[in-house]
PDB file of N, CA, C and O in Angstrom, chain B, residues numbered from 101:
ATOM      1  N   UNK B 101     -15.415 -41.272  63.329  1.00  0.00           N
ATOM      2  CA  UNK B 101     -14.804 -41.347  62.017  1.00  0.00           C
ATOM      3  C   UNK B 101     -13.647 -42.349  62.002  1.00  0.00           C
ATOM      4  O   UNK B 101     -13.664 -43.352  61.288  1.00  0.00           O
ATOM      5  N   UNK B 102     -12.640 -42.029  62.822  1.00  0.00           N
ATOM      6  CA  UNK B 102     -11.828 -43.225  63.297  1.00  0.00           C
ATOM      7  C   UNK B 102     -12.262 -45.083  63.033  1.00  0.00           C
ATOM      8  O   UNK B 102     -11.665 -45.753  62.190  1.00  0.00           O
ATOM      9  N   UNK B 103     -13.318 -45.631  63.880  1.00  0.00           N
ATOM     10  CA  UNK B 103     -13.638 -46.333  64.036  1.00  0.00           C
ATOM     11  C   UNK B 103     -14.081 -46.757  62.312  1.00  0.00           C
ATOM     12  O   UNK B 103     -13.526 -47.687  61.726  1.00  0.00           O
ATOM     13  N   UNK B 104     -14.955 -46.058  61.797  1.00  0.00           N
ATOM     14  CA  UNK B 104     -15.543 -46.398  60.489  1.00  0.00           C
ATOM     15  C   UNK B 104     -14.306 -46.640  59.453  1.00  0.00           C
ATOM     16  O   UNK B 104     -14.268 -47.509  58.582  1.00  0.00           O
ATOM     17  N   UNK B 105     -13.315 -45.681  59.746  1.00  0.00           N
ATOM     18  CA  UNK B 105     -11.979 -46.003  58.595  1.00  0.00           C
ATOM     19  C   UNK B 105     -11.487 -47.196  59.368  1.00  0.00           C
ATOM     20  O   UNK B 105     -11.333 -48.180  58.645  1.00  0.00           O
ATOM     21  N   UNK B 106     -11.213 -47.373  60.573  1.00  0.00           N
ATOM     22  CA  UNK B 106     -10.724 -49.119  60.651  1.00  0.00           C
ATOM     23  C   UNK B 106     -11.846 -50.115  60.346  1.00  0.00           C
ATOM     24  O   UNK B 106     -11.447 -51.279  60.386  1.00  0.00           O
ATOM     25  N   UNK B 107     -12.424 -50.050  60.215  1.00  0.00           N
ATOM     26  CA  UNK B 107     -13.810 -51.029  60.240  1.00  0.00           C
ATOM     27  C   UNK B 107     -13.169 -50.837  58.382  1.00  0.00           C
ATOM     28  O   UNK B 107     -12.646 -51.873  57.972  1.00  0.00           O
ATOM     29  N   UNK B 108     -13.184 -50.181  57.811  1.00  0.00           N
ATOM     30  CA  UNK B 108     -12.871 -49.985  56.355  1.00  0.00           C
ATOM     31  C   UNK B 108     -11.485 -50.927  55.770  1.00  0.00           C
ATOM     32  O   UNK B 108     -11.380 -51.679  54.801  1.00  0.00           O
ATOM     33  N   UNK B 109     -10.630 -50.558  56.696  1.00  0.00           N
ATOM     34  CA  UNK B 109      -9.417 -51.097  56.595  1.00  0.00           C
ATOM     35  C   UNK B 109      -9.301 -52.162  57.011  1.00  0.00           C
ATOM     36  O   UNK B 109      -8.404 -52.620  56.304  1.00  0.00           O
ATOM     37  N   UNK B 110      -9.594 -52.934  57.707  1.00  0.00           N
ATOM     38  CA  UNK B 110      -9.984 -54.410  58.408  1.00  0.00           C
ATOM     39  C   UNK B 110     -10.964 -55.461  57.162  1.00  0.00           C
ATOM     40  O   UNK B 110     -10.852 -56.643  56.837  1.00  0.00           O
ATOM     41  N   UNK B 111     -11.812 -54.469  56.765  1.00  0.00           N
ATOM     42  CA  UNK B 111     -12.640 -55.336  56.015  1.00  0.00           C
ATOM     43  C   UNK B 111     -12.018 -55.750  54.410  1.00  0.00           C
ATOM     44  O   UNK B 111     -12.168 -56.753  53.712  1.00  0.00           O
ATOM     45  N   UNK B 112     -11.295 -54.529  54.222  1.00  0.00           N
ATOM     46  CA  UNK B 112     -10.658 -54.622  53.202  1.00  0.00           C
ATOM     47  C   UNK B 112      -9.523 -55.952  53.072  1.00  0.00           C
ATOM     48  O   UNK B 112      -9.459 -56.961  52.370  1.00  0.00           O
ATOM     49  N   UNK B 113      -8.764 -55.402  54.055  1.00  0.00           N
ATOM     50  CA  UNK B 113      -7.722 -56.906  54.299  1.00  0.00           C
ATOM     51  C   UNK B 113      -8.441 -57.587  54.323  1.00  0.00           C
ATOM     52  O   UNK B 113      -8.536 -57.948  53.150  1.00  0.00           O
ATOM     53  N   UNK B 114      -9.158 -58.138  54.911  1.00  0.00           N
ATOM     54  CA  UNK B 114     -10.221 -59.583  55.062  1.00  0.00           C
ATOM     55  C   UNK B 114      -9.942 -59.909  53.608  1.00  0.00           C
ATOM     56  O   UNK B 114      -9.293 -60.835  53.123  1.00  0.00           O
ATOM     57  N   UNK B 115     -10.782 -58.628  52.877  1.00  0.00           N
ATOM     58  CA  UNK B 115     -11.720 -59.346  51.107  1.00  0.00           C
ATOM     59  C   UNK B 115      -9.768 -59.777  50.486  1.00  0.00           C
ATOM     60  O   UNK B 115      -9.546 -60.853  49.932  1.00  0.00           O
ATOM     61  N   UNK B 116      -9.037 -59.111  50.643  1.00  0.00           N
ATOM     62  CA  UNK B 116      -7.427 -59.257  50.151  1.00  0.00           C
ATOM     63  C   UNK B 116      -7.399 -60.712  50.448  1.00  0.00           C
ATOM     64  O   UNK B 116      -7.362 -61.646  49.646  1.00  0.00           O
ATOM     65  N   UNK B 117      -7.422 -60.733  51.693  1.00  0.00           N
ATOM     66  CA  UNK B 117      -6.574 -62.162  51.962  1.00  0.00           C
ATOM     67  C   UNK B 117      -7.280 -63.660  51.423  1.00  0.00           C
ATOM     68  O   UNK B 117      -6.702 -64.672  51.026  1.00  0.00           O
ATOM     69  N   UNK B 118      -8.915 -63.357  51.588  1.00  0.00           N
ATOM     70  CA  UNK B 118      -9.587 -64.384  50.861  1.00  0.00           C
ATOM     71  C   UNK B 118      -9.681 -64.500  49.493  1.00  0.00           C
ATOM     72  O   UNK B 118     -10.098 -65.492  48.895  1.00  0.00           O
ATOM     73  N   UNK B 119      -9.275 -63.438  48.991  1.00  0.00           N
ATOM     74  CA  UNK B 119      -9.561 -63.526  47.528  1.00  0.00           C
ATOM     75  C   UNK B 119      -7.663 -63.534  46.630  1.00  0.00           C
ATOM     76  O   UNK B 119      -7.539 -63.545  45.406  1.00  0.00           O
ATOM     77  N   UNK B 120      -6.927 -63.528  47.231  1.00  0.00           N
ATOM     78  CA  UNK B 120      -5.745 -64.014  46.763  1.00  0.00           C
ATOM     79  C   UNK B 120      -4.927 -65.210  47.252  1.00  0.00           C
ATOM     80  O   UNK B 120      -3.853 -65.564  46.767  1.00  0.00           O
ATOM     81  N   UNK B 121      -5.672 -65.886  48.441  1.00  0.00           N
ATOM     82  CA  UNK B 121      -5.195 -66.916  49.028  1.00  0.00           C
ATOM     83  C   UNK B 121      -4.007 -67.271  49.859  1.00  0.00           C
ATOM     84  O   UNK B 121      -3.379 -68.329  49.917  1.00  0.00           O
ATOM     85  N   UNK B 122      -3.831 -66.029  50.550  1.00  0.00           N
ATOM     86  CA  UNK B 122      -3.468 -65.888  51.749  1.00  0.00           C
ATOM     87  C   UNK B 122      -3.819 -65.744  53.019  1.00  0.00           C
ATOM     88  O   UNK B 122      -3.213 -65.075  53.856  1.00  0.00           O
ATOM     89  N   UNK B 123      -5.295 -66.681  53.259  1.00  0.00           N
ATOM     90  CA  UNK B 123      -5.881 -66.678  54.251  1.00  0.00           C
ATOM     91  C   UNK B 123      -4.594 -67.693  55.510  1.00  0.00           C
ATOM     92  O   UNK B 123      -4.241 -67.475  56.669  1.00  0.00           O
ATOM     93  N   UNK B 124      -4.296 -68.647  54.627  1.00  0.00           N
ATOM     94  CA  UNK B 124      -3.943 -69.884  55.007  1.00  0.00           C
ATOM     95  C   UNK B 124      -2.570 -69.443  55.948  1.00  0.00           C
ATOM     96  O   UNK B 124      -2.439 -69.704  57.144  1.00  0.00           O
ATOM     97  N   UNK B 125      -1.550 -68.681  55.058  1.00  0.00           N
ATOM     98  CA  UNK B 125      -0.489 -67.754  55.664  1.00  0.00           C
ATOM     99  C   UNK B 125      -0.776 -67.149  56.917  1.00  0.00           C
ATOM    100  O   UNK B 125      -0.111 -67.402  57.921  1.00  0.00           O
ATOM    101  N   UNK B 126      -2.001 -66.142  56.901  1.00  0.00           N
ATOM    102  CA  UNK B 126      -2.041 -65.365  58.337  1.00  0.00           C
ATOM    103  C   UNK B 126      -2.916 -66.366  59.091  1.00  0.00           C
ATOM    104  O   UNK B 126      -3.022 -65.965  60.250  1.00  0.00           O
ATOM    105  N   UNK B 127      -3.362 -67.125  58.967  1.00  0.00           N
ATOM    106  CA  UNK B 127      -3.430 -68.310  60.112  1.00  0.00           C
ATOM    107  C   UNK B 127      -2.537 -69.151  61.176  1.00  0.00           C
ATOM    108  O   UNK B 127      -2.478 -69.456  62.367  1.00  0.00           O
ATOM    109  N   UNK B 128      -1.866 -69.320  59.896  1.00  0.00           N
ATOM    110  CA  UNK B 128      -0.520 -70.049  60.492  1.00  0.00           C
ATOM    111  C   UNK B 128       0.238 -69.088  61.427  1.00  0.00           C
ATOM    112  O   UNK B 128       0.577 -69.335  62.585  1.00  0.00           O
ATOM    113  N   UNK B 129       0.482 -67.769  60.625  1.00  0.00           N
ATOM    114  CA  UNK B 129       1.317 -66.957  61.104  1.00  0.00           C
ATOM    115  C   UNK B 129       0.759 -66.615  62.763  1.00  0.00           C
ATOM    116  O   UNK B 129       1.466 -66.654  63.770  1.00  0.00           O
ATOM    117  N   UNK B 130      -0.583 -66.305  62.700  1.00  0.00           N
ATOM    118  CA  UNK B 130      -1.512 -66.012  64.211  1.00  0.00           C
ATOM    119  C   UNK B 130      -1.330 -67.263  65.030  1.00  0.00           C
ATOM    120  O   UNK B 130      -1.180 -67.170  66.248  1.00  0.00           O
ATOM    121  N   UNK B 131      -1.336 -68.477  64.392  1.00  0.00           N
ATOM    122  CA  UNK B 131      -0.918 -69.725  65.437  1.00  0.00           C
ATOM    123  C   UNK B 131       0.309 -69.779  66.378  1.00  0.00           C
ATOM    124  O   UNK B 131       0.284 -70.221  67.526  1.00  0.00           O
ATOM    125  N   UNK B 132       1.827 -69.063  65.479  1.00  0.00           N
ATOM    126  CA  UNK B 132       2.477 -68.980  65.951  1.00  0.00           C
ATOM    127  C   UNK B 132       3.088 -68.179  66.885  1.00  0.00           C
ATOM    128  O   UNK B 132       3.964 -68.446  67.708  1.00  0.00           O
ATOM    129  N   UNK B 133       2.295 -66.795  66.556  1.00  0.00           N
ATOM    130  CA  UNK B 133       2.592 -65.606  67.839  1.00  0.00           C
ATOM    131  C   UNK B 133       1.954 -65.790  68.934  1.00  0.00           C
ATOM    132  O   UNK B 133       2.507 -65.455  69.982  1.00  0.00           O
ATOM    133  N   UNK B 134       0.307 -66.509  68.968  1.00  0.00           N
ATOM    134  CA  UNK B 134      -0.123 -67.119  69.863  1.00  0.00           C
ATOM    135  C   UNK B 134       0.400 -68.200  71.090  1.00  0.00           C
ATOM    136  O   UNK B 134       0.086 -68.225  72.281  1.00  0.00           O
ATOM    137  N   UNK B 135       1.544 -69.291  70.123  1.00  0.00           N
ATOM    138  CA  UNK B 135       2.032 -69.710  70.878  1.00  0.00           C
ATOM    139  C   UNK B 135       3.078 -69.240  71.281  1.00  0.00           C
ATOM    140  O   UNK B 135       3.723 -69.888  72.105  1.00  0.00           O
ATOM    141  N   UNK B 136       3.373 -68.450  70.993  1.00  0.00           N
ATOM    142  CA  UNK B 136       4.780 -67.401  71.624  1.00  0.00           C
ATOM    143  C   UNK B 136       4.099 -66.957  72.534  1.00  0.00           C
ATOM    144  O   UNK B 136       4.500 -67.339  73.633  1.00  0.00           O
ATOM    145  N   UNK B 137       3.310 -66.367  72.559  1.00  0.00           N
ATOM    146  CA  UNK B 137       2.398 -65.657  73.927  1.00  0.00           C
ATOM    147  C   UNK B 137       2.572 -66.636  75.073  1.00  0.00           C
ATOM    148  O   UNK B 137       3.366 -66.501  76.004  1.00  0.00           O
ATOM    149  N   UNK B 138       1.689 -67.684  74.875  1.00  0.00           N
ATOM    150  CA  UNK B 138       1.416 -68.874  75.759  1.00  0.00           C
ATOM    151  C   UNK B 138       2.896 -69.123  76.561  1.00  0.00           C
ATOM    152  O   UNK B 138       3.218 -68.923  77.732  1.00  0.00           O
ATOM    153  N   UNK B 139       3.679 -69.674  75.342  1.00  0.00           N
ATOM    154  CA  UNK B 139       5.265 -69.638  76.364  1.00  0.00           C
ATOM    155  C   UNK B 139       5.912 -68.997  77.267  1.00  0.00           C
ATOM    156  O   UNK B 139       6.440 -69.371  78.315  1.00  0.00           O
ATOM    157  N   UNK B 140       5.789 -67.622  76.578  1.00  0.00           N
ATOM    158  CA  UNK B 140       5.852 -66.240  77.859  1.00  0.00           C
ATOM    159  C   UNK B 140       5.500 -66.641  78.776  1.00  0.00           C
ATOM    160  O   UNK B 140       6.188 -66.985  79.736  1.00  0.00           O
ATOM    161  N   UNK B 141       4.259 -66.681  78.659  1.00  0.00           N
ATOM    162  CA  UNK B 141       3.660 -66.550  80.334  1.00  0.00           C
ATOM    163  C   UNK B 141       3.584 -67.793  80.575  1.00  0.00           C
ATOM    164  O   UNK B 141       3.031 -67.897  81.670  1.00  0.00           O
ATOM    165  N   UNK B 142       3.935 -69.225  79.991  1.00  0.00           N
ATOM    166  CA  UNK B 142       3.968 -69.790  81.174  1.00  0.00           C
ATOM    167  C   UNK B 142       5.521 -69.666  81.841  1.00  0.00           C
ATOM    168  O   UNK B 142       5.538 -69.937  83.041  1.00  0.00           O
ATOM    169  N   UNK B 143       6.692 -69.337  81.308  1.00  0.00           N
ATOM    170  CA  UNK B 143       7.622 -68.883  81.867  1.00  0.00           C
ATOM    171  C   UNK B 143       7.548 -67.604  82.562  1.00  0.00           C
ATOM    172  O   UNK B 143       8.529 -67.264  83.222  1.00  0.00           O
ATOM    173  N   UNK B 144       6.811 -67.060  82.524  1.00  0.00           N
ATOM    174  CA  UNK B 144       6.750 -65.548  83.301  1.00  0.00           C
ATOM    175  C   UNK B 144       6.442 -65.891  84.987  1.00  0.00           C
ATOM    176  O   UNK B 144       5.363 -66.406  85.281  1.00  0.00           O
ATOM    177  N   UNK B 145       7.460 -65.572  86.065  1.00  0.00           N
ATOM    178  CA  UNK B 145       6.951 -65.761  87.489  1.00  0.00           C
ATOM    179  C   UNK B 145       5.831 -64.793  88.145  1.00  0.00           C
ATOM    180  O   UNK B 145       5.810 -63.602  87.834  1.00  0.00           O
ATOM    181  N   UNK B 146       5.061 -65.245  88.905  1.00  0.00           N
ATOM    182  CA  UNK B 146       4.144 -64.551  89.199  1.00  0.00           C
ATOM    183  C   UNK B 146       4.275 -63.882  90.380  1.00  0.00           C
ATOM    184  O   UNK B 146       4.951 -64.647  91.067  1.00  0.00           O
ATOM    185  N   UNK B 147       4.044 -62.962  90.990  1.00  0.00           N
ATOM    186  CA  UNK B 147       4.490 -62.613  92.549  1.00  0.00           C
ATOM    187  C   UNK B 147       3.184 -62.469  93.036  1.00  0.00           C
ATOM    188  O   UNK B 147       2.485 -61.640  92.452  1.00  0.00           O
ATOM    189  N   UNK B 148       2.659 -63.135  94.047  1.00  0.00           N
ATOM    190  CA  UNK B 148       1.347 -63.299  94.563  1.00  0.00           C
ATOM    191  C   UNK B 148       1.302 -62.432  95.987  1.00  0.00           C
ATOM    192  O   UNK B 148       0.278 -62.089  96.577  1.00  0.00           O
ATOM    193  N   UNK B 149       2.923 -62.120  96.455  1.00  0.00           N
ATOM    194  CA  UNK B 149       3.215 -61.330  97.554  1.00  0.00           C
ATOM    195  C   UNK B 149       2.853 -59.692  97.233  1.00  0.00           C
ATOM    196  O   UNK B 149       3.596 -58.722  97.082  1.00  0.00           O
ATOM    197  N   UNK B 150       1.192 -59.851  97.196  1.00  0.00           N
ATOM    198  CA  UNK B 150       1.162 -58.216  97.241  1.00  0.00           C
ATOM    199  C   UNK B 150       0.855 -57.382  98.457  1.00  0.00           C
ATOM    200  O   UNK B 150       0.163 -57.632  99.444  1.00  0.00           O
ATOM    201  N   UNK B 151       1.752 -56.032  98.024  1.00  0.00           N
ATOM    202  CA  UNK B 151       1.917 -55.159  99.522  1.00  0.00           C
ATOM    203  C   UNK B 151       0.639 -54.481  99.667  1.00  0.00           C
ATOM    204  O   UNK B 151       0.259 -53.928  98.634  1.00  0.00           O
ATOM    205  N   UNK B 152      -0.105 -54.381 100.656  1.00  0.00           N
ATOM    206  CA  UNK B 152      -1.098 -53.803 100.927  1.00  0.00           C
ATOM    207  C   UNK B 152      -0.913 -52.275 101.790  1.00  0.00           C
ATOM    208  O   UNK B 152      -0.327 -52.194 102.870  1.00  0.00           O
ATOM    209  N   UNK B 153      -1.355 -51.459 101.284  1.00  0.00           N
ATOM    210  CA  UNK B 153      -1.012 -49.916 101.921  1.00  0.00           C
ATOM    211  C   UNK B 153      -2.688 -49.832 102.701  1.00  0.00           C
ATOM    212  O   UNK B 153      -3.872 -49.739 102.379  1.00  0.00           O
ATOM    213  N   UNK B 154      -1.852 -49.935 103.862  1.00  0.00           N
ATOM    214  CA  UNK B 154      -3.660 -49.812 105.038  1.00  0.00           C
ATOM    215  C   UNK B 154      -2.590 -48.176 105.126  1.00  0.00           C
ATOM    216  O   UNK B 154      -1.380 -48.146 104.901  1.00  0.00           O
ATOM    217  N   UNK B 155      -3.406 -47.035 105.484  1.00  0.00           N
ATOM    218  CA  UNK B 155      -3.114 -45.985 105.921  1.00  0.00           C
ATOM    219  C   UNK B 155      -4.401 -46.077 107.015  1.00  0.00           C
ATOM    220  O   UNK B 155      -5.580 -46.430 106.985  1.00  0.00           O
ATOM    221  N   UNK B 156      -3.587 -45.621 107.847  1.00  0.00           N
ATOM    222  CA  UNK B 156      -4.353 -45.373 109.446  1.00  0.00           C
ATOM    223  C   UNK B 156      -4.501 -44.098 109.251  1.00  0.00           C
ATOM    224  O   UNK B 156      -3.599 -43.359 108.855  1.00  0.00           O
ATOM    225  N   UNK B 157      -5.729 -43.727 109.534  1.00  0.00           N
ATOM    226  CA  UNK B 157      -6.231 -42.310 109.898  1.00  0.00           C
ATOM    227  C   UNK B 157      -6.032 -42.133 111.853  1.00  0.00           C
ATOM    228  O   UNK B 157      -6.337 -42.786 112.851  1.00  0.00           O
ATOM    229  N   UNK B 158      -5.569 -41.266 111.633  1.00  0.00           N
ATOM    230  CA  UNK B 158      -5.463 -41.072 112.910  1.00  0.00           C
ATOM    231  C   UNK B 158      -6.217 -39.525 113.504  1.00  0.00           C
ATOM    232  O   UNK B 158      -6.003 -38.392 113.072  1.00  0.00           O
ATOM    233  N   UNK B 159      -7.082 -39.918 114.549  1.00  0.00           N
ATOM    234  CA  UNK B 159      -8.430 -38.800 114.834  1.00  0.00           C
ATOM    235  C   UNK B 159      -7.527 -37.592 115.262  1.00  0.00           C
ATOM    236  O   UNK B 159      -6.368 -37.513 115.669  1.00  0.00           O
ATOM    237  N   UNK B 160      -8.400 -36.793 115.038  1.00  0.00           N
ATOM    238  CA  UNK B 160      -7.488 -35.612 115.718  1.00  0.00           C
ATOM    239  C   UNK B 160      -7.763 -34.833 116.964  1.00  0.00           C
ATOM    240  O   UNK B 160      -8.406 -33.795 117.117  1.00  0.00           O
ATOM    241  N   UNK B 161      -7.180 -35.514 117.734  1.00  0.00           N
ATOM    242  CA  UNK B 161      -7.762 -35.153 119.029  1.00  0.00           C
ATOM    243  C   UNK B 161      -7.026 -34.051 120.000  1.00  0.00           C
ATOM    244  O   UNK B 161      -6.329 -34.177 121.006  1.00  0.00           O
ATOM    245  N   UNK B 162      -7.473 -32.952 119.278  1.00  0.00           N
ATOM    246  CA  UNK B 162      -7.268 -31.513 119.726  1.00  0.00           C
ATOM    247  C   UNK B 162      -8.423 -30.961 120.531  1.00  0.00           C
ATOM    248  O   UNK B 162      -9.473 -30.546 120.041  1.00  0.00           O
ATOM    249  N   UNK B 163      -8.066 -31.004 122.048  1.00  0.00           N
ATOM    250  CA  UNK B 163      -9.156 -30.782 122.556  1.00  0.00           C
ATOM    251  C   UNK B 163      -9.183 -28.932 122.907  1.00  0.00           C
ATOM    252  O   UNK B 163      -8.377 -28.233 123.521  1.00  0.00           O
ATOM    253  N   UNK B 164     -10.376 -28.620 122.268  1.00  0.00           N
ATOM    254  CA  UNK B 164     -10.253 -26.992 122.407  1.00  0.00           C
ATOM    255  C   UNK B 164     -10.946 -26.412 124.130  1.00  0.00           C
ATOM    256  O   UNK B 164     -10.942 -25.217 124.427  1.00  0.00           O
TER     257      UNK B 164
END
């Protein structure tokens, strides 16, 4: 039910934005958070130093 009311609500905005002519607005507007994204991360450092957890099992050598 969820899914069908966003699928409802999505489509609706769509028919809004084409039919009052504000397609052009949320284009632009998506261009620009996009490139805000992009900037982030290319300023974002990456740490490639990852710690690896080996756990040793160790047998149990209980001799009965």
């Amino acid at each position: 039910m969820r899914k069908l009311l966003w699928m409802i609500f999505f489509f609706g905005l769509y028919v809004w934005s084409i039919t009052s002519g504000h397609d052009r607005m949320i284009m632009e507007q998506g261009r620009v958070v996009v490139q805000a994204l992009v900037a982030w991360f290319d300023d974002a450092e990456i740490d490639f130093q990852t710690k690896e957890n080996k756990k040793s099992k160790k047998k149990n050598r209980r001799w009965d």
